[in-house]
Amino acid sequence: MPRRRALPLWTLLVPLQLALVPSPLAGCLLSPCLEVIPNTTFRCTELNTSGVPAGVPNTTQNLDLSFSNLKSLRSNYFSSVPELQLLDLSRCHIHTIEDNAFKDLHRLSTLILTANSFHYLGTAAFYGLAALKKLVLVETNITSVTDLPIGHLHTLQELNLGHNSITSLKLPKYFTNLTSLRHLSFFSNKITYISKGDLDALREGNRLNLTLVLSLNNIKSIEPGSFAKIHLGELVLRSSFENFSVMHTSLQGLAGLQVKRLIAGEFRNNYRLSDFQRGLLSGLCQVQMQEFVLICFKKFESNTDTLFDCIGNVSTIRLVNLGLEEISEVPVSSQVKQLECKNCDFEEVPALKLSHFKELRVLRITKSTSLRNFRQKFRDLSKLEVVDLSENRLAFSGCCSHLFRNCSNLKHLNLSFNADIRLTGDFADIKNLLYLDLQHTKLFGPGSYPVFLFLQELIYLDISYTKTHVKSQCTFCGLNSLQVLKMSGNSFENNRLTNNFKNLTHLHTLDISSCMLVQVNQNTFDALSELKELNISNNKLLTLDPGVYQPLQALRVLDFSNNQLTVLLDSALETLPDSLVLLDISQNLFDCSCAHLNFLKWVKEKQELLQNKELMICHMPADMKNVSLSSFDLSSCHLSASKVAVTVVMLLSAVVLLLLIYNYYVQLYYSLVLLSGCKHSAERGNTYDAFVIHSSKDQEWVIKELVEPLEGGTPPFHLCLSCRDFLPGVPIVTNIIEEGFLSSRNVIAVISTNFLESKWCSFEFDIAQSWQLVEGKAGIIMIVLEEVNKALLRQRLGLSRYLRRNTYLEWKNKEMSKHIFLRQLTGVLIEGKDWNNEKEKLK
Ligand SMILES: *[C@@H]1O[C@H](CO)[C@@H](O)[C@H](O)[C@H]1NC(C)=O
Ligand SMILES: *[C@@H]1O[C@H](CO)[C@@H](O)[C@H](O)[C@H]1NC(C)=O
Ligand SMILES: *[C@@H]1O[C@H](CO)[C@@H](O)[C@H](O)[C@H]1NC(C)=O
Ligand SMILES: *[C@@H]1O[C@H](CO)[C@@H](O)[C@H](O)[C@H]1NC(C)=O
Ligand SMILES: *[C@@H]1O[C@H](CO)[C@@H](O)[C@H](O)[C@H]1NC(C)=O
Ligand SMILES: *[C@@H]1O[C@H](CO)[C@@H](O)[C@H](O)[C@H]1NC(C)=O
Ligand SMILES: *[C@@H]1O[C@H](CO)[C@@H](O)[C@H](O)[C@H]1NC(C)=O
Ligand SMILES: *[C@@H]1O[C@H](CO)[C@@H](O)[C@H](O)[C@H]1NC(C)=O
Ligand SMILES: *[C@@H]1O[C@H](CO)[C@@H](O)[C@H](O)[C@H]1NC(C)=O
Ligand SMILES: *[C@@H]1O[C@H](CO)[C@@H](O)[C@H](O)[C@H]1NC(C)=O
Ligand SMILES: *[C@@H]1O[C@H](CO)[C@@H](O)[C@H](O)[C@H]1NC(C)=O
Ligand SMILES: *[C@@H]1O[C@H](CO)[C@@H](O)[C@H](O)[C@H]1NC(C)=O
């Protein structure tokens, strides 16, 4: 084998390199701080030293020191980082905060102290925090708010005291100072009694919009009068009471409260009370509220419950995750304007009872898996405007007029994501409908009969994926005001558009993607002179016929991707309207022969108009297959005699070269790498963060464990994988060198048994090593999968695992190890990342 004869250049350089390395395994140690966003955001977790790490510059705005071992915060502890806006000190074993610890942080707006067990807080501990908006004291072993030294934090908007052992809701006098407070959470504490006077501090001043969270406490009683004359934005009482009778009597104690939204109920994973019993909410008769939300009760006494007794005059009611099988008795002259039931247990749309809500304007019953029938009729809801019955399992026929008697104000009807619905075409009683959404529900009727004839006012119709087969030319007759028609994922007779849209003169958006279309007849779009957006992608159209698209003179967006176009003829290019700002003709079967030079030129000129250019690829002729249209070389179409001669000579040289290559396999590659490396390194940008060398058998692992977390994380990294990023048509060796090594800052080698067995992988790895030594770039990151034979590994990887620049990581298939692995990997990759470039891309 020629391989044997090669003198591996890098073996000469290794001892030299080694001599310069102080500690052979230094590469394994990671710097304590991760620069998440240059100069402003740093993550320095799990430190074992006190103080702000020296590497954090004074420009830092966000600093995460969580899981460090800080113990005690002295005065002016953070003086080196005066620009901080967010400081995370979660789980830092802090027991003491001395006076003026945060003194220099005039701009700090968020301070997180979660899970530190305080023994001592100086009375001036929080002095200097002149802009603090959010203070998180979750799980800090606080038993009382009385002595919390926060009375001077006038700017505080959110105070989170969750998961502590606070036993009393008595708010000290200093709360009157906290006039900006909007959110006060006592989530999961030990409050048992609420007494008159506890909330006095909220009564003073004009507080408008405070959210008070008392969920997961163990309230045994609320003394009547405790909430009298209190105004709140929101009061949350989920799993706050031990049993039914305690909840019943405690709610009586809310008398006199004025609140915009009251949320009561349980948590799905934490039911204390699962049954809703008679009279539970009777205390709410004395509460003034605009919105009431009831969450998570499993059982309701059927039909005897008194759910609406005291909330019948609330403007908005939301019922979520309730085992409600029937609608409870509705009080006469109820004032409810908006009613929502999400994930309730109805089997039938309870239209009869709901019709007693005479003031109802918005009704939503969604995500109820047992809801199948719609037989009862809504009657005389003259104010009803919105009915949303989406995402249930409804199957019924006779839609829709007779189900809505005398509901003439109905404007939105959403029946999408249901099972199946038969439309009769009778919309006479609801002919003022503006929006009708039936997507993803199997429909009977449309396509065969002109079922929309009555809907002369309708402006929005969605019948996407409804298994509609358009046979009748009058399918959309009557929709004279229609502006948006979405009907992707359906079909047309003979897979052909004929005169289907003749009267839709106001249409501005038409989606007929994925309709299996093979042809569009002349005159189809004649009436659509106002159309702005046409999506005809994912069909099987062979041509963009100028005559057909001529009438679309207002078109701005045309999506013609994923069809079978070979070319746009000159006549088609001329008819494209000037108004067009976005044209997608990607994923078609383009013919790049020189006969279509005009089209190819046009593609080059219209780069701004064209979308998804990287997916515009030659399909023909065979030698051009898979070449990207935008990188197509126009000059190749002007061949002269001399060039032919040159080509012949070049071909001959190529043959000679190939012979040579065959003989001097590795030497040649290395010199090629080294030479081209030196030549290009200056001009090439680093397009990728890393080039991944791996065995094709590990493809799945690479995608799941590397590509997905790294490319999807923050910051996102760009990886170069041979199967994905290599330019098609370019010889593979050139690709490895130019697209792989020269365009990437790092090389990641995924070392597995498959890798060690593959000759190709060893070859790539050898090139990577010599490239690294010559270019002097960052290193090779070796990821060793757990099942590898260690002896074999040592032999194969040779000395390179001891190089200073290289990083050697082992991967184990455990959640915790994966997490650490990924942190180390991102830590290595983030060094030297080109942020300017990154910002450009994000814009
Ligand atoms: C970070 O700060 C340094 C020194 O102040 C400066 O040279 C560099 O441009 C800054 N980087 C960014 C991305 O702002
Ligand atoms: C942190 O430092 C202390 C001594 O200051 C030492 O006892 C402890 O083992 C160190 N922990 C770690 C994880 O290094
Ligand atoms: C930050 O440090 C630099 C020197 O490293 C200094 O010139 C600059 O004045 C400092 N800025 C602030 C706000 O302290
Ligand atoms: C919480 O504080 C009490 C004293 O108030 C102390 O006895 C207890 O150990 C502390 N808990 C923790 C977890 O530090
Ligand atoms: C409340 O604010 C006033 C004025 O800023 C201040 O004098 C007083 O000390 C504050 N009260 C508390 C308990 O911090
Ligand atoms: C009240 O606060 C809530 C959230 O805390 C917010 O969504 C709402 O817009 C606020 N209302 C007013 C009138 O400020
Ligand atoms: C409800 O809880 C209270 C307080 O713990 C207790 O006194 C009462 O007996 C309980 N009632 C029922 C019905 O369990
Ligand atoms: C609801 O309002 C009506 C009149 O608008 C009134 O008669 C009725 O008592 C009120 N019900 C409740 C529970 O406040
Ligand atoms: C519709 O309501 C009007 C009055 O609002 C009433 O006269 C008429 O009988 C109702 N029609 C039906 C079909 O219920
Ligand atoms: C209808 O409901 C579906 C599912 O909830 C939603 O995605 C869609 O936007 C709604 N349609 C309209 C017109 O609001
Ligand atoms: C088409 O629209 C015109 C005017 O808007 C109307 O007179 C005609 O009846 C409509 N034709 C159909 C088939 O809907
Ligand atoms: C056209 O429809 C397809 C799916 O049918 C969708 O992926 C694409 O984003 C749509 N195009 C535009 C421009 O909205």
PDB file of C-alpha atoms in Angstrom, residues 340-553:
ATOM      1  CA  GLU A 340     -64.227  29.108  27.949  1.00  0.00           C
ATOM      2  CA  CYS A 341     -64.087  25.406  28.741  1.00  0.00           C
ATOM      3  CA  LYS A 342     -60.798  23.750  27.996  1.00  0.00           C
ATOM      4  CA  ASN A 343     -60.309  20.049  28.464  1.00  0.00           C
ATOM      5  CA  CYS A 344     -63.653  19.435  30.154  1.00  0.00           C
ATOM      6  CA  ASP A 345     -65.631  16.200  29.973  1.00  0.00           C
ATOM      7  CA  PHE A 346     -68.633  17.132  27.834  1.00  0.00           C
ATOM      8  CA  GLU A 347     -69.811  14.478  25.421  1.00  0.00           C
ATOM      9  CA  GLU A 348     -72.209  16.808  23.677  1.00  0.00           C
ATOM     10  CA  VAL A 349     -72.076  20.539  22.998  1.00  0.00           C
ATOM     11  CA  PRO A 350     -74.324  21.769  25.839  1.00  0.00           C
ATOM     12  CA  ALA A 351     -76.019  24.313  23.634  1.00  0.00           C
ATOM     13  CA  LEU A 352     -79.358  24.309  25.441  1.00  0.00           C
ATOM     14  CA  LYS A 353     -77.987  25.362  28.803  1.00  0.00           C
ATOM     15  CA  LEU A 354     -75.420  27.685  27.298  1.00  0.00           C
ATOM     16  CA  SER A 355     -78.235  29.491  25.553  1.00  0.00           C
ATOM     17  CA  HIS A 356     -79.217  30.863  28.968  1.00  0.00           C
ATOM     18  CA  PHE A 357     -76.121  33.038  28.986  1.00  0.00           C
ATOM     19  CA  LYS A 358     -77.977  35.794  27.219  1.00  0.00           C
ATOM     20  CA  GLU A 359     -75.082  38.214  27.260  1.00  0.00           C
ATOM     21  CA  LEU A 360     -72.583  35.742  25.822  1.00  0.00           C
ATOM     22  CA  ARG A 361     -70.271  37.137  23.149  1.00  0.00           C
ATOM     23  CA  VAL A 362     -67.419  34.636  23.091  1.00  0.00           C
ATOM     24  CA  LEU A 363     -67.762  30.912  23.644  1.00  0.00           C
ATOM     25  CA  ARG A 364     -64.848  28.503  23.471  1.00  0.00           C
ATOM     26  CA  ILE A 365     -65.025  24.768  24.164  1.00  0.00           C
ATOM     27  CA  THR A 366     -61.736  23.233  23.130  1.00  0.00           C
ATOM     28  CA  LYS A 367     -59.431  20.263  23.647  1.00  0.00           C
ATOM     29  CA  SER A 368     -62.149  18.027  25.056  1.00  0.00           C
ATOM     30  CA  THR A 369     -61.415  14.517  23.930  1.00  0.00           C
ATOM     31  CA  SER A 370     -64.839  13.207  24.845  1.00  0.00           C
ATOM     32  CA  LEU A 371     -66.759  15.874  22.966  1.00  0.00           C
ATOM     33  CA  ARG A 372     -68.279  14.115  19.938  1.00  0.00           C
ATOM     34  CA  ASN A 373     -71.861  15.232  19.451  1.00  0.00           C
ATOM     35  CA  PHE A 374     -73.452  18.479  18.420  1.00  0.00           C
ATOM     36  CA  ARG A 375     -77.197  17.930  18.431  1.00  0.00           C
ATOM     37  CA  GLN A 376     -78.603  20.620  20.707  1.00  0.00           C
ATOM     38  CA  LYS A 377     -79.176  24.033  19.215  1.00  0.00           C
ATOM     39  CA  PHE A 378     -78.025  27.434  20.350  1.00  0.00           C
ATOM     40  CA  ARG A 379     -80.965  29.772  20.553  1.00  0.00           C
ATOM     41  CA  ASP A 380     -81.439  33.490  20.729  1.00  0.00           C
ATOM     42  CA  LEU A 381     -77.899  34.411  21.666  1.00  0.00           C
ATOM     43  CA  SER A 382     -78.240  37.653  19.819  1.00  0.00           C
ATOM     44  CA  LYS A 383     -74.878  39.006  21.020  1.00  0.00           C
ATOM     45  CA  LEU A 384     -72.828  35.893  20.313  1.00  0.00           C
ATOM     46  CA  GLU A 385     -69.921  36.756  18.019  1.00  0.00           C
ATOM     47  CA  VAL A 386     -67.266  34.085  18.447  1.00  0.00           C
ATOM     48  CA  VAL A 387     -67.776  30.332  18.708  1.00  0.00           C
ATOM     49  CA  ASP A 388     -64.627  28.249  18.916  1.00  0.00           C
ATOM     50  CA  LEU A 389     -65.183  24.503  19.069  1.00  0.00           C
ATOM     51  CA  SER A 390     -61.765  23.539  17.743  1.00  0.00           C
ATOM     52  CA  GLU A 391     -59.635  20.566  18.777  1.00  0.00           C
ATOM     53  CA  ASN A 392     -62.449  18.330  19.979  1.00  0.00           C
ATOM     54  CA  ARG A 393     -63.670  15.065  18.437  1.00  0.00           C
ATOM     55  CA  LEU A 394     -66.910  16.438  16.980  1.00  0.00           C
ATOM     56  CA  ALA A 395     -68.675  14.368  14.339  1.00  0.00           C
ATOM     57  CA  PHE A 396     -72.040  15.651  13.163  1.00  0.00           C
ATOM     58  CA  SER A 397     -74.067  16.499  10.131  1.00  0.00           C
ATOM     59  CA  GLY A 398     -76.345  19.379   9.310  1.00  0.00           C
ATOM     60  CA  CYS A 399     -73.930  22.220   9.775  1.00  0.00           C
ATOM     61  CA  CYS A 400     -74.546  24.957  10.403  1.00  0.00           C
ATOM     62  CA  SER A 401     -77.524  27.258  10.275  1.00  0.00           C
ATOM     63  CA  HIS A 402     -80.017  25.215  12.271  1.00  0.00           C
ATOM     64  CA  LEU A 403     -77.553  24.784  15.137  1.00  0.00           C
ATOM     65  CA  PHE A 404     -77.494  28.558  15.666  1.00  0.00           C
ATOM     66  CA  ARG A 405     -81.082  29.766  15.761  1.00  0.00           C
ATOM     67  CA  ASN A 406     -81.353  33.505  16.050  1.00  0.00           C
ATOM     68  CA  CYS A 407     -77.636  34.013  16.612  1.00  0.00           C
ATOM     69  CA  SER A 408     -77.445  36.463  13.779  1.00  0.00           C
ATOM     70  CA  ASN A 409     -74.432  38.308  15.170  1.00  0.00           C
ATOM     71  CA  LEU A 410     -72.138  35.295  14.852  1.00  0.00           C
ATOM     72  CA  LYS A 411     -68.950  36.363  13.065  1.00  0.00           C
ATOM     73  CA  HIS A 412     -66.305  33.757  13.906  1.00  0.00           C
ATOM     74  CA  LEU A 413     -66.961  30.049  13.757  1.00  0.00           C
ATOM     75  CA  ASN A 414     -64.055  27.699  14.378  1.00  0.00           C
ATOM     76  CA  LEU A 415     -64.693  23.982  13.943  1.00  0.00           C
ATOM     77  CA  SER A 416     -61.146  23.054  13.030  1.00  0.00           C
ATOM     78  CA  PHE A 417     -59.314  19.915  14.181  1.00  0.00           C
ATOM     79  CA  ASN A 418     -62.451  17.846  14.737  1.00  0.00           C
ATOM     80  CA  ALA A 419     -63.486  14.445  13.370  1.00  0.00           C
ATOM     81  CA  ASP A 420     -65.990  14.914  10.561  1.00  0.00           C
ATOM     82  CA  ILE A 421     -68.722  17.376   9.672  1.00  0.00           C
ATOM     83  CA  ARG A 422     -71.334  17.335   6.930  1.00  0.00           C
ATOM     84  CA  LEU A 423     -72.173  20.808   5.625  1.00  0.00           C
ATOM     85  CA  THR A 424     -75.664  21.249   4.262  1.00  0.00           C
ATOM     86  CA  GLY A 425     -75.061  24.622   2.728  1.00  0.00           C
ATOM     87  CA  ASP A 426     -77.596  26.278   4.946  1.00  0.00           C
ATOM     88  CA  PHE A 427     -76.023  29.323   6.534  1.00  0.00           C
ATOM     89  CA  ALA A 428     -79.153  31.460   6.293  1.00  0.00           C
ATOM     90  CA  ASP A 429     -79.359  32.238  10.032  1.00  0.00           C
ATOM     91  CA  ILE A 430     -75.688  33.064  10.386  1.00  0.00           C
ATOM     92  CA  LYS A 431     -75.102  34.782   7.119  1.00  0.00           C
ATOM     93  CA  ASN A 432     -73.086  37.569   8.754  1.00  0.00           C
ATOM     94  CA  LEU A 433     -70.255  35.141   9.363  1.00  0.00           C
ATOM     95  CA  LEU A 434     -66.843  36.684   8.606  1.00  0.00           C
ATOM     96  CA  TYR A 435     -64.431  33.900   9.620  1.00  0.00           C
ATOM     97  CA  LEU A 436     -64.989  30.202   9.104  1.00  0.00           C
ATOM     98  CA  ASP A 437     -62.230  27.753  10.024  1.00  0.00           C
ATOM     99  CA  LEU A 438     -62.781  24.075   9.235  1.00  0.00           C
ATOM    100  CA  GLN A 439     -59.207  22.957   8.686  1.00  0.00           C
ATOM    101  CA  HIS A 440     -58.129  19.413   9.506  1.00  0.00           C
ATOM    102  CA  THR A 441     -61.720  18.250   9.931  1.00  0.00           C
ATOM    103  CA  LYS A 442     -63.024  15.782   7.371  1.00  0.00           C
ATOM    104  CA  LEU A 443     -65.800  17.543   5.468  1.00  0.00           C
ATOM    105  CA  PHE A 444     -68.686  16.273   3.415  1.00  0.00           C
ATOM    106  CA  GLY A 445     -70.350  18.678   1.015  1.00  0.00           C
ATOM    107  CA  PRO A 446     -67.778  21.214  -0.173  1.00  0.00           C
ATOM    108  CA  GLY A 447     -66.510  20.379  -3.624  1.00  0.00           C
ATOM    109  CA  SER A 448     -69.681  18.626  -4.661  1.00  0.00           C
ATOM    110  CA  TYR A 449     -72.248  21.353  -3.947  1.00  0.00           C
ATOM    111  CA  PRO A 450     -72.029  25.119  -3.701  1.00  0.00           C
ATOM    112  CA  VAL A 451     -72.339  24.952   0.094  1.00  0.00           C
ATOM    113  CA  PHE A 452     -71.031  28.458   0.768  1.00  0.00           C
ATOM    114  CA  LEU A 453     -73.632  30.217  -1.331  1.00  0.00           C
ATOM    115  CA  PHE A 454     -75.149  32.118   1.602  1.00  0.00           C
ATOM    116  CA  LEU A 455     -71.884  33.388   3.002  1.00  0.00           C
ATOM    117  CA  GLN A 456     -71.747  36.587   1.024  1.00  0.00           C
ATOM    118  CA  GLU A 457     -69.992  38.445   3.849  1.00  0.00           C
ATOM    119  CA  LEU A 458     -67.342  35.828   4.632  1.00  0.00           C
ATOM    120  CA  ILE A 459     -63.795  37.137   4.342  1.00  0.00           C
ATOM    121  CA  TYR A 460     -61.800  34.176   5.692  1.00  0.00           C
ATOM    122  CA  LEU A 461     -62.278  30.510   4.852  1.00  0.00           C
ATOM    123  CA  ASP A 462     -59.902  27.732   5.855  1.00  0.00           C
ATOM    124  CA  ILE A 463     -60.693  24.253   4.540  1.00  0.00           C
ATOM    125  CA  SER A 464     -57.116  22.961   4.455  1.00  0.00           C
ATOM    126  CA  TYR A 465     -56.707  19.219   4.855  1.00  0.00           C
ATOM    127  CA  THR A 466     -60.428  18.487   4.918  1.00  0.00           C
ATOM    128  CA  LYS A 467     -60.335  15.705   2.288  1.00  0.00           C
ATOM    129  CA  THR A 468     -62.292  17.988  -0.001  1.00  0.00           C
ATOM    130  CA  HIS A 469     -62.344  16.933  -3.625  1.00  0.00           C
ATOM    131  CA  VAL A 470     -63.396  19.829  -5.817  1.00  0.00           C
ATOM    132  CA  LYS A 471     -65.665  18.605  -8.577  1.00  0.00           C
ATOM    133  CA  SER A 472     -68.192  21.397  -8.868  1.00  0.00           C
ATOM    134  CA  GLN A 473     -67.068  24.554 -10.635  1.00  0.00           C
ATOM    135  CA  CYS A 474     -69.374  26.383  -8.286  1.00  0.00           C
ATOM    136  CA  THR A 475     -67.658  25.172  -5.117  1.00  0.00           C
ATOM    137  CA  PHE A 476     -66.809  28.712  -4.013  1.00  0.00           C
ATOM    138  CA  CYS A 477     -69.837  30.427  -5.490  1.00  0.00           C
ATOM    139  CA  GLY A 478     -71.368  33.050  -3.273  1.00  0.00           C
ATOM    140  CA  LEU A 479     -68.157  33.969  -1.473  1.00  0.00           C
ATOM    141  CA  ASN A 480     -68.145  37.367  -3.078  1.00  0.00           C
ATOM    142  CA  SER A 481     -66.335  39.121  -0.197  1.00  0.00           C
ATOM    143  CA  LEU A 482     -63.765  36.415   0.436  1.00  0.00           C
ATOM    144  CA  GLN A 483     -60.229  37.705   1.003  1.00  0.00           C
ATOM    145  CA  VAL A 484     -58.428  34.637   2.301  1.00  0.00           C
ATOM    146  CA  LEU A 485     -58.950  31.118   1.006  1.00  0.00           C
ATOM    147  CA  LYS A 486     -56.808  28.350   2.442  1.00  0.00           C
ATOM    148  CA  MET A 487     -57.329  24.944   0.982  1.00  0.00           C
ATOM    149  CA  SER A 488     -53.997  23.185   0.902  1.00  0.00           C
ATOM    150  CA  GLY A 489     -53.928  19.421   1.201  1.00  0.00           C
ATOM    151  CA  ASN A 490     -57.100  18.819  -0.821  1.00  0.00           C
ATOM    152  CA  SER A 491     -57.660  17.774  -4.426  1.00  0.00           C
ATOM    153  CA  PHE A 492     -59.298  18.948  -7.630  1.00  0.00           C
ATOM    154  CA  GLU A 493     -61.016  16.913 -10.299  1.00  0.00           C
ATOM    155  CA  ASN A 494     -58.460  15.508 -12.785  1.00  0.00           C
ATOM    156  CA  ASN A 495     -55.798  17.256 -10.696  1.00  0.00           C
ATOM    157  CA  ARG A 496     -56.483  20.333 -12.746  1.00  0.00           C
ATOM    158  CA  LEU A 497     -57.578  23.860 -11.857  1.00  0.00           C
ATOM    159  CA  THR A 498     -60.260  25.122 -14.148  1.00  0.00           C
ATOM    160  CA  ASN A 499     -62.647  27.928 -13.589  1.00  0.00           C
ATOM    161  CA  ASN A 500     -62.832  27.341  -9.832  1.00  0.00           C
ATOM    162  CA  PHE A 501     -62.268  30.865  -8.535  1.00  0.00           C
ATOM    163  CA  LYS A 502     -64.370  32.840 -10.911  1.00  0.00           C
ATOM    164  CA  ASN A 503     -66.210  35.184  -8.588  1.00  0.00           C
ATOM    165  CA  LEU A 504     -63.567  35.670  -5.870  1.00  0.00           C
ATOM    166  CA  THR A 505     -62.675  39.166  -7.011  1.00  0.00           C
ATOM    167  CA  HIS A 506     -61.598  40.380  -3.565  1.00  0.00           C
ATOM    168  CA  LEU A 507     -59.314  37.472  -2.812  1.00  0.00           C
ATOM    169  CA  HIS A 508     -55.861  38.529  -1.655  1.00  0.00           C
ATOM    170  CA  THR A 509     -54.505  35.260  -0.266  1.00  0.00           C
ATOM    171  CA  LEU A 510     -54.907  31.876  -1.909  1.00  0.00           C
ATOM    172  CA  ASP A 511     -53.235  28.720  -0.654  1.00  0.00           C
ATOM    173  CA  ILE A 512     -53.586  25.730  -2.977  1.00  0.00           C
ATOM    174  CA  SER A 513     -50.363  24.000  -1.986  1.00  0.00           C
ATOM    175  CA  SER A 514     -50.193  20.211  -1.737  1.00  0.00           C
ATOM    176  CA  CYS A 515     -53.262  19.672  -3.935  1.00  0.00           C
ATOM    177  CA  MET A 516     -51.677  17.184  -6.389  1.00  0.00           C
ATOM    178  CA  LEU A 517     -52.223  19.656  -9.236  1.00  0.00           C
ATOM    179  CA  VAL A 518     -50.704  18.796 -12.589  1.00  0.00           C
ATOM    180  CA  GLN A 519     -52.228  21.567 -14.640  1.00  0.00           C
ATOM    181  CA  VAL A 520     -53.753  25.041 -14.368  1.00  0.00           C
ATOM    182  CA  ASN A 521     -56.106  25.913 -17.187  1.00  0.00           C
ATOM    183  CA  GLN A 522     -56.267  29.258 -18.954  1.00  0.00           C
ATOM    184  CA  ASN A 523     -58.608  31.802 -17.333  1.00  0.00           C
ATOM    185  CA  THR A 524     -58.399  30.137 -13.899  1.00  0.00           C
ATOM    186  CA  PHE A 525     -57.053  33.279 -12.262  1.00  0.00           C
ATOM    187  CA  ASP A 526     -58.878  35.792 -14.439  1.00  0.00           C
ATOM    188  CA  ALA A 527     -60.958  37.210 -11.582  1.00  0.00           C
ATOM    189  CA  LEU A 528     -58.078  37.461  -9.103  1.00  0.00           C
ATOM    190  CA  SER A 529     -56.764  40.876  -9.985  1.00  0.00           C
ATOM    191  CA  GLU A 530     -56.398  41.773  -6.270  1.00  0.00           C
ATOM    192  CA  LEU A 531     -54.542  38.622  -5.281  1.00  0.00           C
ATOM    193  CA  LYS A 532     -51.391  39.409  -3.305  1.00  0.00           C
ATOM    194  CA  GLU A 533     -50.249  36.004  -2.174  1.00  0.00           C
ATOM    195  CA  LEU A 534     -50.426  32.735  -4.061  1.00  0.00           C
ATOM    196  CA  ASN A 535     -49.084  29.483  -2.637  1.00  0.00           C
ATOM    197  CA  ILE A 536     -49.160  26.772  -5.284  1.00  0.00           C
ATOM    198  CA  SER A 537     -46.167  24.873  -3.934  1.00  0.00           C
ATOM    199  CA  ASN A 538     -45.910  21.108  -3.461  1.00  0.00           C
ATOM    200  CA  ASN A 539     -47.849  20.233  -6.599  1.00  0.00           C
ATOM    201  CA  LYS A 540     -46.777  18.576  -9.834  1.00  0.00           C
ATOM    202  CA  LEU A 541     -46.911  21.497 -12.235  1.00  0.00           C
ATOM    203  CA  LEU A 542     -44.626  21.350 -15.245  1.00  0.00           C
ATOM    204  CA  THR A 543     -44.849  24.950 -16.405  1.00  0.00           C
ATOM    205  CA  LEU A 544     -45.492  28.462 -15.240  1.00  0.00           C
ATOM    206  CA  ASP A 545     -47.635  29.425 -18.192  1.00  0.00           C
ATOM    207  CA  PRO A 546     -47.526  33.199 -18.802  1.00  0.00           C
ATOM    208  CA  GLY A 547     -51.107  33.341 -20.066  1.00  0.00           C
ATOM    209  CA  VAL A 548     -52.445  31.813 -16.860  1.00  0.00           C
ATOM    210  CA  TYR A 549     -50.621  34.090 -14.417  1.00  0.00           C
ATOM    211  CA  GLN A 550     -51.011  37.266 -16.476  1.00  0.00           C
ATOM    212  CA  PRO A 551     -54.137  38.497 -14.617  1.00  0.00           C
ATOM    213  CA  LEU A 552     -52.346  38.456 -11.230  1.00  0.00           C
ATOM    214  CA  GLN A 553     -51.081  41.979 -11.505  1.00  0.00           C
TER     215      GLN A 553
END
